[in-house]
């Protein structure tokens, strides 16, 4: 089962070595607001986008049948060629829905 979005946010923050107080400068949210987001969740989409930016991350919808591939990439279990990396940077949706371009 996937970890909750709240847990992913907290994990990312701690990976980066940030404290909740650090997020005030990174997001413009008060420490209390950020703490509430991590503990109780249910933020608005624009709030999630602000938090993601503050964590040097992006929000993304991943089709269910592609989640395992993304997880493998994130765990460095799959090597991606330079050409594929370039393609993903210019068109991250390429081949996601079975298209060939």
CSV table of C-alpha atoms in Angstrom, one decimal:
chain,number,residue,atom,x,y,z
A,1,UNK,CA,0.0,0.0,0.0
A,2,UNK,CA,1.2,3.5,-0.8
A,3,UNK,CA,2.1,5.7,2.0
A,4,UNK,CA,-0.2,8.7,2.5
A,5,UNK,CA,0.6,12.0,0.9
A,6,UNK,CA,1.1,13.5,4.3
A,7,UNK,CA,3.7,10.9,5.2
A,8,UNK,CA,5.4,11.4,1.8
A,9,UNK,CA,5.6,15.2,2.5
A,10,UNK,CA,7.0,14.6,6.0
A,11,UNK,CA,9.5,12.0,4.6
A,12,UNK,CA,10.7,14.4,1.9
A,13,UNK,CA,11.1,17.2,4.4
A,14,UNK,CA,13.2,15.0,6.7
A,15,UNK,CA,15.2,13.7,3.7
A,16,UNK,CA,16.2,17.2,2.9
A,17,UNK,CA,17.1,17.9,6.6
A,18,UNK,CA,14.4,20.5,7.1
A,19,UNK,CA,12.5,21.1,10.3
A,20,UNK,CA,8.9,22.2,10.2
A,21,UNK,CA,10.0,25.6,11.2
A,22,UNK,CA,12.2,25.7,8.0
A,23,UNK,CA,9.2,25.3,5.9
A,24,UNK,CA,7.9,28.8,6.9
A,25,UNK,CA,10.7,30.4,4.9
A,26,UNK,CA,10.4,27.9,2.1
A,27,UNK,CA,6.6,28.1,1.7
A,28,UNK,CA,5.4,31.3,3.4
A,29,UNK,CA,3.2,29.2,5.7
A,30,UNK,CA,3.4,29.6,9.4
A,31,UNK,CA,4.9,26.7,11.4
A,32,UNK,CA,1.5,26.0,12.8
A,33,UNK,CA,-0.1,25.8,9.4
A,34,UNK,CA,2.6,23.5,8.1
A,35,UNK,CA,2.4,21.3,11.2
A,36,UNK,CA,-1.3,21.0,10.8
A,37,UNK,CA,-0.9,20.0,7.1
A,38,UNK,CA,1.5,17.2,8.1
A,39,UNK,CA,-0.6,16.0,11.0
A,40,UNK,CA,-4.1,16.4,9.8
A,41,UNK,CA,-3.8,16.8,6.1
A,42,UNK,CA,-6.5,17.6,3.6
A,43,UNK,CA,-4.9,20.7,2.1
A,44,UNK,CA,-6.1,22.6,-1.0
A,45,UNK,CA,-4.4,21.8,-4.3
A,46,UNK,CA,-2.7,25.2,-4.4
A,47,UNK,CA,-1.3,24.6,-0.9
A,48,UNK,CA,0.1,21.3,-2.0
A,49,UNK,CA,1.7,23.0,-5.0
A,50,UNK,CA,3.4,25.5,-2.6
A,51,UNK,CA,4.6,22.8,-0.3
A,52,UNK,CA,5.9,20.7,-3.2
A,53,UNK,CA,7.9,23.7,-4.5
A,54,UNK,CA,9.2,24.3,-1.0
A,55,UNK,CA,10.4,20.7,-0.9
A,56,UNK,CA,12.0,20.9,-4.4
A,57,UNK,CA,9.4,18.5,-5.7
A,58,UNK,CA,6.5,18.4,-8.1
A,59,UNK,CA,3.0,17.0,-7.8
A,60,UNK,CA,2.2,14.5,-10.5
A,61,UNK,CA,-0.7,12.1,-11.4
A,62,UNK,CA,0.7,8.7,-12.3
A,63,UNK,CA,-1.5,6.1,-14.0
A,64,UNK,CA,-2.0,3.1,-11.7
A,65,UNK,CA,-0.3,0.7,-14.2
A,66,UNK,CA,2.8,2.9,-14.3
A,67,UNK,CA,3.3,3.3,-10.5
A,68,UNK,CA,5.6,0.3,-10.3
A,69,UNK,CA,7.9,1.7,-12.9
A,70,UNK,CA,8.1,5.0,-11.2
A,71,UNK,CA,8.9,3.2,-7.9
A,72,UNK,CA,11.6,1.2,-9.6
A,73,UNK,CA,13.1,4.4,-11.0
A,74,UNK,CA,13.0,6.1,-7.7
A,75,UNK,CA,14.8,3.1,-6.1
A,76,UNK,CA,17.5,3.2,-8.8
A,77,UNK,CA,16.5,-0.3,-9.9
A,78,UNK,CA,16.0,0.7,-13.5
A,79,UNK,CA,18.7,2.4,-15.5
A,80,UNK,CA,17.5,5.1,-17.9
A,81,UNK,CA,19.5,6.0,-21.0
A,82,UNK,CA,20.5,9.6,-21.6
A,83,UNK,CA,18.2,9.7,-24.6
A,84,UNK,CA,15.3,8.5,-22.5
A,85,UNK,CA,16.1,11.0,-19.8
A,86,UNK,CA,16.1,13.8,-22.4
A,87,UNK,CA,12.7,12.5,-23.7
A,88,UNK,CA,11.3,12.4,-20.2
A,89,UNK,CA,12.4,16.0,-19.5
A,90,UNK,CA,10.9,17.3,-22.7
A,91,UNK,CA,7.7,15.1,-22.7
A,92,UNK,CA,7.1,13.4,-19.3
A,93,UNK,CA,3.8,12.0,-20.7
A,94,UNK,CA,5.5,10.2,-23.7
A,95,UNK,CA,4.2,6.6,-24.0
A,96,UNK,CA,2.2,6.9,-20.8
A,97,UNK,CA,-1.0,6.2,-22.5
A,98,UNK,CA,0.4,3.9,-25.2
A,99,UNK,CA,1.1,6.6,-27.8
A,100,UNK,CA,4.2,6.1,-30.0
A,101,UNK,CA,5.3,9.7,-30.4
